[in-house]
PDB file of C-alpha atoms in Angstrom:
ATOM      1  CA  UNK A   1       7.822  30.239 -35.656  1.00 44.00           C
ATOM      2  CA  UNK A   2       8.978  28.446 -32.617  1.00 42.00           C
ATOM      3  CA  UNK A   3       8.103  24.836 -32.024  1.00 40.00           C
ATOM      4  CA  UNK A   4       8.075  23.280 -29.006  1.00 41.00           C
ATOM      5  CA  UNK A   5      10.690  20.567 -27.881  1.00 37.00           C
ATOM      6  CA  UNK A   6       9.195  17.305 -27.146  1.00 42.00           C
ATOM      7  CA  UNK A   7      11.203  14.403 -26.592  1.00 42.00           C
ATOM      8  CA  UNK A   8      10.575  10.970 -28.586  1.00 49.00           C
ATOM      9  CA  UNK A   9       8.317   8.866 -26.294  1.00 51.00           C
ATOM     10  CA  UNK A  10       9.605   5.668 -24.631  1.00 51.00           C
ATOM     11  CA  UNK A  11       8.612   1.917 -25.680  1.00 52.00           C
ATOM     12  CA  UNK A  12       8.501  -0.285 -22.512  1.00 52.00           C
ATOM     13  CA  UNK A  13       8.441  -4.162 -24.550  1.00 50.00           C
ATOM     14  CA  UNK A  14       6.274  -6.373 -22.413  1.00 49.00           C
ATOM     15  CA  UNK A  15       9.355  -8.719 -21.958  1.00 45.00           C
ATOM     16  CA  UNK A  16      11.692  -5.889 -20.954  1.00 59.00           C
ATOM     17  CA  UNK A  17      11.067  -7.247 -16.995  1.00 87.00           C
ATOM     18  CA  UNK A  18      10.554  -5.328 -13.599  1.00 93.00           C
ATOM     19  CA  UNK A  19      12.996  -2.913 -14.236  1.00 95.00           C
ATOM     20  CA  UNK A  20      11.672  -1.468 -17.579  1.00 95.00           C
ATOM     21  CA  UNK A  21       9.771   1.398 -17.083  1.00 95.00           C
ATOM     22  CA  UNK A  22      12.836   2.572 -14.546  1.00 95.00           C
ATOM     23  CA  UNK A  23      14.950   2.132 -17.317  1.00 95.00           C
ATOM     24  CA  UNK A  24      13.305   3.480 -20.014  1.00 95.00           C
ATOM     25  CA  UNK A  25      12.481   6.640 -18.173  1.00 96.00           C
ATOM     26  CA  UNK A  26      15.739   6.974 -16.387  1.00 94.00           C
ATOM     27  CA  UNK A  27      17.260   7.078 -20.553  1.00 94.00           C
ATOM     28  CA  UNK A  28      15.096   9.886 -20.789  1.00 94.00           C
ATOM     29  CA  UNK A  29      16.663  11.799 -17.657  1.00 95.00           C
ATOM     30  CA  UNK A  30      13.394  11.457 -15.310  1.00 96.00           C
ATOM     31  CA  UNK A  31      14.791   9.698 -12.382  1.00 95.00           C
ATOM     32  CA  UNK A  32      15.383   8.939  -9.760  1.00 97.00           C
ATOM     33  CA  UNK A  33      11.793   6.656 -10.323  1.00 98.00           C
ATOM     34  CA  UNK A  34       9.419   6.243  -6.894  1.00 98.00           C
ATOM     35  CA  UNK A  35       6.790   3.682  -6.850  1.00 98.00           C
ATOM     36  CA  UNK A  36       4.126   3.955  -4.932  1.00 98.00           C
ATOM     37  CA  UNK A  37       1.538   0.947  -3.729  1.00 98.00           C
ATOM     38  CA  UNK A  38      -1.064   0.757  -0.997  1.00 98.00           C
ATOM     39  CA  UNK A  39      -2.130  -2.299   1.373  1.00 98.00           C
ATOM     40  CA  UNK A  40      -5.327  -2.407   3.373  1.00 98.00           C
ATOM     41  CA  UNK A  41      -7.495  -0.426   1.130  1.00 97.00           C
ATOM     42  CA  UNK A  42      -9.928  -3.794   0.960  1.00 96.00           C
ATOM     43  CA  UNK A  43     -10.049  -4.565   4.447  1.00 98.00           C
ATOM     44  CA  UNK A  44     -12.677  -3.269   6.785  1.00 97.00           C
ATOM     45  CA  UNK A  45     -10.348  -2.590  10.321  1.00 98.00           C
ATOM     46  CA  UNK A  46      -7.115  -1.528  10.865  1.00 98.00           C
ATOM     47  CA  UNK A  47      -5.195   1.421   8.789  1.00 98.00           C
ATOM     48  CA  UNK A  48      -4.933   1.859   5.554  1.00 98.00           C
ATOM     49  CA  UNK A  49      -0.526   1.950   4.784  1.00 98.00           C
ATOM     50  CA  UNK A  50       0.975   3.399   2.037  1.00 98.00           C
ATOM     51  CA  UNK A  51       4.407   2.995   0.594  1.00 98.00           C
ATOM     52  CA  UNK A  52       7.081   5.004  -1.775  1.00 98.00           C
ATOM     53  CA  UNK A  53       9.878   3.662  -2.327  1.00 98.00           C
ATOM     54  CA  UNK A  54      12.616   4.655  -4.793  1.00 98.00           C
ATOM     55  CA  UNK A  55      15.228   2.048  -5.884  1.00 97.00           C
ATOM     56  CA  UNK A  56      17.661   4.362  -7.578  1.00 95.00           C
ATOM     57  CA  UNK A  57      18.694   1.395  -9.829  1.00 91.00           C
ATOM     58  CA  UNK A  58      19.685  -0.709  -7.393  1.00 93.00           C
ATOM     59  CA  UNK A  59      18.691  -4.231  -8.378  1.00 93.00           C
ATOM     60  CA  UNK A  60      16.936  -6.607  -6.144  1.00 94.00           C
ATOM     61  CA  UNK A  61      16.301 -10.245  -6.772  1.00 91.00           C
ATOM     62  CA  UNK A  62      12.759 -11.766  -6.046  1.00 91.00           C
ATOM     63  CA  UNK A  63      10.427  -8.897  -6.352  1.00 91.00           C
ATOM     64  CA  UNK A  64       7.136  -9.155  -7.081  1.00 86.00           C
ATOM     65  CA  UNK A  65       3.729  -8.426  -5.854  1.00 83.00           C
ATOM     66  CA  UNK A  66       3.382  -8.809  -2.684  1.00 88.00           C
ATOM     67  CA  UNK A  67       0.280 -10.903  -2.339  1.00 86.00           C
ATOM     68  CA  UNK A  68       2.162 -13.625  -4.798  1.00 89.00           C
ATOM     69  CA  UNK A  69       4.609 -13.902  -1.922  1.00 93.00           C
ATOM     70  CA  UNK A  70       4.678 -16.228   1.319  1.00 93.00           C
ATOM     71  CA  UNK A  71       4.985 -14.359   4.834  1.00 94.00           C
ATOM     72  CA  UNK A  72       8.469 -15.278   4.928  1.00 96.00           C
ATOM     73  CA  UNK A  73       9.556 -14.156   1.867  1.00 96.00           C
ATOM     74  CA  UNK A  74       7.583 -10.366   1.992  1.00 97.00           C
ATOM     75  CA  UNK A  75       9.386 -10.077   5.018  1.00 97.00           C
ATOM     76  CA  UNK A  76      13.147 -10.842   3.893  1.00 97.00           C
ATOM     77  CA  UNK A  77      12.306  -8.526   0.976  1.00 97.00           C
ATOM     78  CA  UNK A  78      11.116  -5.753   3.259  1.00 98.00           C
ATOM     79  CA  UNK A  79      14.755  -6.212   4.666  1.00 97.00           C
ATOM     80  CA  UNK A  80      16.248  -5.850   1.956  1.00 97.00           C
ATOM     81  CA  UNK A  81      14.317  -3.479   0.411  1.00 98.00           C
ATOM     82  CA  UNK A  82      14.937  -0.905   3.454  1.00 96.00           C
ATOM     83  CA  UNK A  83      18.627  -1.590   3.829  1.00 96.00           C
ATOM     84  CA  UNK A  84      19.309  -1.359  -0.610  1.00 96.00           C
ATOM     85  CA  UNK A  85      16.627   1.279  -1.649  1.00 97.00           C
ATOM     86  CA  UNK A  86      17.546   4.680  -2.315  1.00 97.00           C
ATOM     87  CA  UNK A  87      14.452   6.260  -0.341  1.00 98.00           C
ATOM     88  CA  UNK A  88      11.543   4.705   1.349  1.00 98.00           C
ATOM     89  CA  UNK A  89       8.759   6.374   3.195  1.00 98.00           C
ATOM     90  CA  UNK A  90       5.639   5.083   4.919  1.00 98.00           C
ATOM     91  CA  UNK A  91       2.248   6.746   5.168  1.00 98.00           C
ATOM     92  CA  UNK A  92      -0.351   5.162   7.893  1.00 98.00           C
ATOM     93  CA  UNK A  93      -3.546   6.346   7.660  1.00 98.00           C
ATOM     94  CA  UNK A  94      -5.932   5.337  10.579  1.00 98.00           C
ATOM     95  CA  UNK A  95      -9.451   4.475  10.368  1.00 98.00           C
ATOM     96  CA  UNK A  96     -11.341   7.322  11.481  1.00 97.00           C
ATOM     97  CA  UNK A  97      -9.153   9.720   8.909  1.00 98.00           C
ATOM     98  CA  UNK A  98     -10.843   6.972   6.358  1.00 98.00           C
ATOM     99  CA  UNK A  99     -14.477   7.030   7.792  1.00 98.00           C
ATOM    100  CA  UNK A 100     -14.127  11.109   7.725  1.00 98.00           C
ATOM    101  CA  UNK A 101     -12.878  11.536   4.593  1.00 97.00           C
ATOM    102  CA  UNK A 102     -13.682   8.316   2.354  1.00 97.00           C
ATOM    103  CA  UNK A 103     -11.461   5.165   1.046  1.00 97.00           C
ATOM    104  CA  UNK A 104     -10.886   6.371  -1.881  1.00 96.00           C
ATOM    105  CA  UNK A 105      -9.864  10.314  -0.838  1.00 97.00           C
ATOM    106  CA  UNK A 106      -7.412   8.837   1.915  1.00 98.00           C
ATOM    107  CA  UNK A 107      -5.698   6.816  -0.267  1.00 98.00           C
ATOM    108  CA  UNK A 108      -4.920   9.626  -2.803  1.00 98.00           C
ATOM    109  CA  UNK A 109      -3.690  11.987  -0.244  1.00 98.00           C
ATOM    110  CA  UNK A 110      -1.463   8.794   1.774  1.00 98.00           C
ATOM    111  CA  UNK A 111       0.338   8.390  -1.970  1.00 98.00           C
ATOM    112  CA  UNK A 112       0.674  12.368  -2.024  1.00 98.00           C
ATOM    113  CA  UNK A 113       2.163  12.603   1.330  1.00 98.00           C
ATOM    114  CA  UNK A 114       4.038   9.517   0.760  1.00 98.00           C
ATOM    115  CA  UNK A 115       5.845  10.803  -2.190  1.00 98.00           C
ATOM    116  CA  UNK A 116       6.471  14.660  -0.470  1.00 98.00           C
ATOM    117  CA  UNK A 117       8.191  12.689   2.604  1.00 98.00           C
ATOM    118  CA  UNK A 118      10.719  10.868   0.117  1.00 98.00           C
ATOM    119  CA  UNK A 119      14.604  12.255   1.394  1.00 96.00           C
ATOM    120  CA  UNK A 120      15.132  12.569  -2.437  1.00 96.00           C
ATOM    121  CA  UNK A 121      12.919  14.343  -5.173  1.00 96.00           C
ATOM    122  CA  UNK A 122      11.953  11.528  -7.566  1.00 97.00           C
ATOM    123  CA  UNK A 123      12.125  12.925 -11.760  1.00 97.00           C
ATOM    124  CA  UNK A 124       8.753  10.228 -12.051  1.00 98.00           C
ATOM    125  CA  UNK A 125       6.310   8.700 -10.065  1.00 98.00           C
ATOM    126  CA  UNK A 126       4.753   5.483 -10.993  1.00 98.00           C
ATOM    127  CA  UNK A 127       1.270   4.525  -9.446  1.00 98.00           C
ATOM    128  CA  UNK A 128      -0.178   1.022  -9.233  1.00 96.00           C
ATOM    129  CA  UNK A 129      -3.156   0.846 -10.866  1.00 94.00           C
ATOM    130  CA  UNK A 130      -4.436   4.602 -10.847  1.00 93.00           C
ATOM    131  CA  UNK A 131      -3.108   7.983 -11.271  1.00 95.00           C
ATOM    132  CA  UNK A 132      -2.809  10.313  -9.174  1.00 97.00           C
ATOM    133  CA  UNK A 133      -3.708  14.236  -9.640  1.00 96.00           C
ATOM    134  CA  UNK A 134      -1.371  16.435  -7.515  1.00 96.00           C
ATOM    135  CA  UNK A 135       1.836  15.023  -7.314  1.00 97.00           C
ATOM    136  CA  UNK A 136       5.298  16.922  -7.476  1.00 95.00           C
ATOM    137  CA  UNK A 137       6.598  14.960 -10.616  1.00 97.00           C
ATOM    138  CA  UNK A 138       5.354  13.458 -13.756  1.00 97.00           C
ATOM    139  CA  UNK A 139       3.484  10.671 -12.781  1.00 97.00           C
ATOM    140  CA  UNK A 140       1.585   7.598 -14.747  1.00 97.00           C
ATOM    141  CA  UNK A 141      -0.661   4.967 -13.242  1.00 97.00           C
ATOM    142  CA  UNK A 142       0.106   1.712 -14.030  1.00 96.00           C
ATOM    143  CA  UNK A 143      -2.254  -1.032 -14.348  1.00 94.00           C
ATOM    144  CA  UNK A 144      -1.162  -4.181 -12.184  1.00 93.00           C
ATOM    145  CA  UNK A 145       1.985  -1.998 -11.447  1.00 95.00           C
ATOM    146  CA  UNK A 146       3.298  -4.042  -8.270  1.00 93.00           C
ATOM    147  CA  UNK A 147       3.306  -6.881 -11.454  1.00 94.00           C
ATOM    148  CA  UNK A 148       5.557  -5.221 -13.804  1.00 94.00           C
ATOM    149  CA  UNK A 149       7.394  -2.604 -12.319  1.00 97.00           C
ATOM    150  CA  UNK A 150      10.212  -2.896  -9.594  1.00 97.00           C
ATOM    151  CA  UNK A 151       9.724   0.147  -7.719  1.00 97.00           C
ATOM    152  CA  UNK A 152       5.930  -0.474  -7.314  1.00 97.00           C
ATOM    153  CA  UNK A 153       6.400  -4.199  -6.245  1.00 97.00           C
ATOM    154  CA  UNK A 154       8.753  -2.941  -3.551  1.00 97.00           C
ATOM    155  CA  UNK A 155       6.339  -0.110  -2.541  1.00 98.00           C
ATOM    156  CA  UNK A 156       3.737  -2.932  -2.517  1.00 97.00           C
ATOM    157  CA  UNK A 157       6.128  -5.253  -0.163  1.00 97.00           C
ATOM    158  CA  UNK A 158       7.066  -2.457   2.701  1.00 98.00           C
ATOM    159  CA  UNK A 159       3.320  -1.319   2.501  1.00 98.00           C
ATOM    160  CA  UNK A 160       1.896  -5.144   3.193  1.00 98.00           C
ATOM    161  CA  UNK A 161       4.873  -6.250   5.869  1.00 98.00           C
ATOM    162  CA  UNK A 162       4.079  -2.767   7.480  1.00 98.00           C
ATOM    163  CA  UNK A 163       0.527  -3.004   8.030  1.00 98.00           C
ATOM    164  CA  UNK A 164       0.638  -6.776   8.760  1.00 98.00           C
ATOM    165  CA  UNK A 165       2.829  -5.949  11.754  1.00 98.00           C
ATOM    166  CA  UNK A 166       0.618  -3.259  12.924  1.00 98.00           C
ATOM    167  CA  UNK A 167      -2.180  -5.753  12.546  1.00 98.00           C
ATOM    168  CA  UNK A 168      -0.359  -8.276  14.855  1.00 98.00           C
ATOM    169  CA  UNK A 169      -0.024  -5.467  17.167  1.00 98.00           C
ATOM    170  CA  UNK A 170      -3.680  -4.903  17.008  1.00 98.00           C
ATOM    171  CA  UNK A 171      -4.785  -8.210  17.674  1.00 97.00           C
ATOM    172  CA  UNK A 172      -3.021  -7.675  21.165  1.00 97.00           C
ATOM    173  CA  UNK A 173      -5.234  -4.758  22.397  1.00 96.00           C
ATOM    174  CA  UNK A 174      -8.533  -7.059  20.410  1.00 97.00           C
ATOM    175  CA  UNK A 175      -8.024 -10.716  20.438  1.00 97.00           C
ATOM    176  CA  UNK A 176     -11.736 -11.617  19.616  1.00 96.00           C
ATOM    177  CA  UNK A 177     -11.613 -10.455  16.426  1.00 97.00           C
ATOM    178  CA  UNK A 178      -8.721 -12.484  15.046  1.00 97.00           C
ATOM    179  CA  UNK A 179      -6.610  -9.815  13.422  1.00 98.00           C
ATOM    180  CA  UNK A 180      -3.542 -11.596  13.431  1.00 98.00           C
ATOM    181  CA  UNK A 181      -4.829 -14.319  11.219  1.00 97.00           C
ATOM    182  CA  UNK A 182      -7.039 -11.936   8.690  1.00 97.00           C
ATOM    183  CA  UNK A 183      -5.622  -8.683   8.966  1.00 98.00           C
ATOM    184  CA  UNK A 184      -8.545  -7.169   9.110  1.00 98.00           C
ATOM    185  CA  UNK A 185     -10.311  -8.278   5.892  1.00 97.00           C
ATOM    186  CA  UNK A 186     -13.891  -9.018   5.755  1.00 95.00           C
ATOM    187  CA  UNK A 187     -13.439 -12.921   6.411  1.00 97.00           C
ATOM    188  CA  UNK A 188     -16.336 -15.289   7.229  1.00 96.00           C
ATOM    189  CA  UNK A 189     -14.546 -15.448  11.241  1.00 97.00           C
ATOM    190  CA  UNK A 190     -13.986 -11.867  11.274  1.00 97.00           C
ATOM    191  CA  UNK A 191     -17.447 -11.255  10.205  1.00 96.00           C
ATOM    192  CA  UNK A 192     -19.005 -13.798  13.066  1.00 96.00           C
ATOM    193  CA  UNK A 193     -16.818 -11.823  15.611  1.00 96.00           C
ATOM    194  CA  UNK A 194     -18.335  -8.686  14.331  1.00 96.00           C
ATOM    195  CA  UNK A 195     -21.623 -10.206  14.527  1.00 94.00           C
ATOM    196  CA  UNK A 196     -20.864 -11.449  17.794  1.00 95.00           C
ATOM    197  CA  UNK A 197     -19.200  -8.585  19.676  1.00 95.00           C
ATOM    198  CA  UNK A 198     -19.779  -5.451  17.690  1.00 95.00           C
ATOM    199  CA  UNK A 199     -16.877  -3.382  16.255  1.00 96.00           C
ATOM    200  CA  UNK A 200     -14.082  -2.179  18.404  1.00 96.00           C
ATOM    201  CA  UNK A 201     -12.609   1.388  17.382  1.00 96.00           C
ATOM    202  CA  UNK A 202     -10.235   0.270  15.083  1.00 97.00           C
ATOM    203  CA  UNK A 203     -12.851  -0.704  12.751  1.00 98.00           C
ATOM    204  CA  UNK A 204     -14.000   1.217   9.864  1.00 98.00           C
ATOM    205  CA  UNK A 205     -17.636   2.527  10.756  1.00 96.00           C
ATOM    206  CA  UNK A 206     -18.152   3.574   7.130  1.00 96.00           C
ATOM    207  CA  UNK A 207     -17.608  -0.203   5.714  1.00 96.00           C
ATOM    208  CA  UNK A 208     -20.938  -1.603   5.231  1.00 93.00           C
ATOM    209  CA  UNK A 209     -19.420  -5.332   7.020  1.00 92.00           C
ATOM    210  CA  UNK A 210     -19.090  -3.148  10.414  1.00 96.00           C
ATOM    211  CA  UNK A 211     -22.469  -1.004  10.027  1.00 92.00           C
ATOM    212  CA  UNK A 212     -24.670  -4.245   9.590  1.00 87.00           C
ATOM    213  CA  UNK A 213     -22.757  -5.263  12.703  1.00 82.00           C
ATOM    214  CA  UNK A 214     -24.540  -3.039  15.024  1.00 63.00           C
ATOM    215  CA  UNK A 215     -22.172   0.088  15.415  1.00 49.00           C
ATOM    216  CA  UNK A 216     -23.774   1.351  18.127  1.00 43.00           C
ATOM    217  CA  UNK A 217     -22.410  -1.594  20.880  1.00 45.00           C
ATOM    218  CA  UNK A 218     -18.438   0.081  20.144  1.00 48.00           C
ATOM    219  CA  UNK A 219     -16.304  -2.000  22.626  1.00 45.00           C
ATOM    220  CA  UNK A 220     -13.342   0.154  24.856  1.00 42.00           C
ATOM    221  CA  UNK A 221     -10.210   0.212  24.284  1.00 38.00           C
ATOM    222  CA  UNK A 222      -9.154  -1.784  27.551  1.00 32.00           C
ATOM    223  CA  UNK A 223     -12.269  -4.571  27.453  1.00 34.00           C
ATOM    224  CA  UNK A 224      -9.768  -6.948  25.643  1.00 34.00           C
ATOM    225  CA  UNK A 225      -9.333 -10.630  26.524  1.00 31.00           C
ATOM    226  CA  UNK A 226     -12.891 -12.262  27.052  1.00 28.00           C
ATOM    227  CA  UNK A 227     -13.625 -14.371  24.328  1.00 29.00           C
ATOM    228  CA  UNK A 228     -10.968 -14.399  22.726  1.00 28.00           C
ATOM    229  CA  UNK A 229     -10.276 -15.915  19.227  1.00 25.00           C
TER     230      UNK A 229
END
């Protein structure tokens, strides 16, 4: 009788750090690891960016979750990160792909495409938070991921500066709305502008926020300037 081969699992200890599960699965031969991490998925404008980034055990001091970070400091990790990692790839999905298809749909597809765009073939993909069907490698969600594992955090950090600077940009083109400052989450301004003015198209129709705001009054692309915030 033949039995099948199946390695001894790995133990990632709770104090092992950021670079654990990397670790523990490159011992088992499944690297290189990607992470993979999403920002925007809460807000109700703007595009939803996702992230893979694989480190190829290259260590980087100060990771962490982005949102635990200052400004500053996301930003001279995204540096770093971009110069040091082994592979990074972005994934920008705009609004209307997120009204047509749904929040939750776009984001699984942006971590699929985000992963098949990676210059190298990662042995593993780590998730944060859920998995993810359909990937080309072993793949494991993990809960609070940009929290405990490196990869993820730095997925997390080129995902968040990304999108931030595409929300400055934004704010350009539609100054009412304050994107700059909220970056296009569902704030008590942003809500008064969208109460006040109606959504502009680079709002998410499908968000409840923008439907109660009267969808139907859609401002153009070039009425930018009056009333500014």
């Amino acid at each position: 009788m033949t039995v099948a081969f199946r390695p001894r699992p790995s133990v990632v200890r709770r104090d092992s750090g950021l670079y654990g599960y990397e670790r523990a699965l490159s011992r088992r031969g499944l690297g290189p690891v990607a992470g993979v991490d999403e920002a925007g998925r809460g807000a109700c404008a703007g595009p939803l960016v996702v992230a893979a980034v694989v480190l190829g055990g290259r260590m980087i001091d100060g990771l962490d979750d982005s949102k635990l970070l200052t400004a500053s400091r996301r930003e001279a990790l995204f540096e770093r990160i971009t110069v040091t990692a082994e592979a990074v790839s972005v994934v920008v999905i705009p609004p209307g792909e997120i009204d047509a298809r749904g929040l939750h749909r776009s984001n699984i597809g942006g971590m699929r495409r985000a992963v098949a765009r990676l210059p190298c073939h990662p042995g593993y993909v780590l998730t944060d938070g859920f998995p993810v069907p359909g990937l080309p490698a072993p793949s494991l969600g993990v809960w609070k991921g940009d929290q405990v594992a490196a990869c993820i955090a730095a997925a997390s950090i080129v995902a968040k500066v990304t999108r931030d600077e595409m929300m400055v940009a934004l704010h350009e083109r539609h100054p009412r709305y304050g994107f700059a400052v909220h970056k296009g989450y569902g704030t008590a301004d942003h809500r008064r502008a969208l109460s006040t003015y109606g959504p502009c198209p680079d709002h998410r129709f499908s968000f409840s926020t923008v439907a109660r705001s009267g969808a139907g009054e859609v401002m153009g692309e070039n009425e930018v300037g009056a009333g500014a915030v």
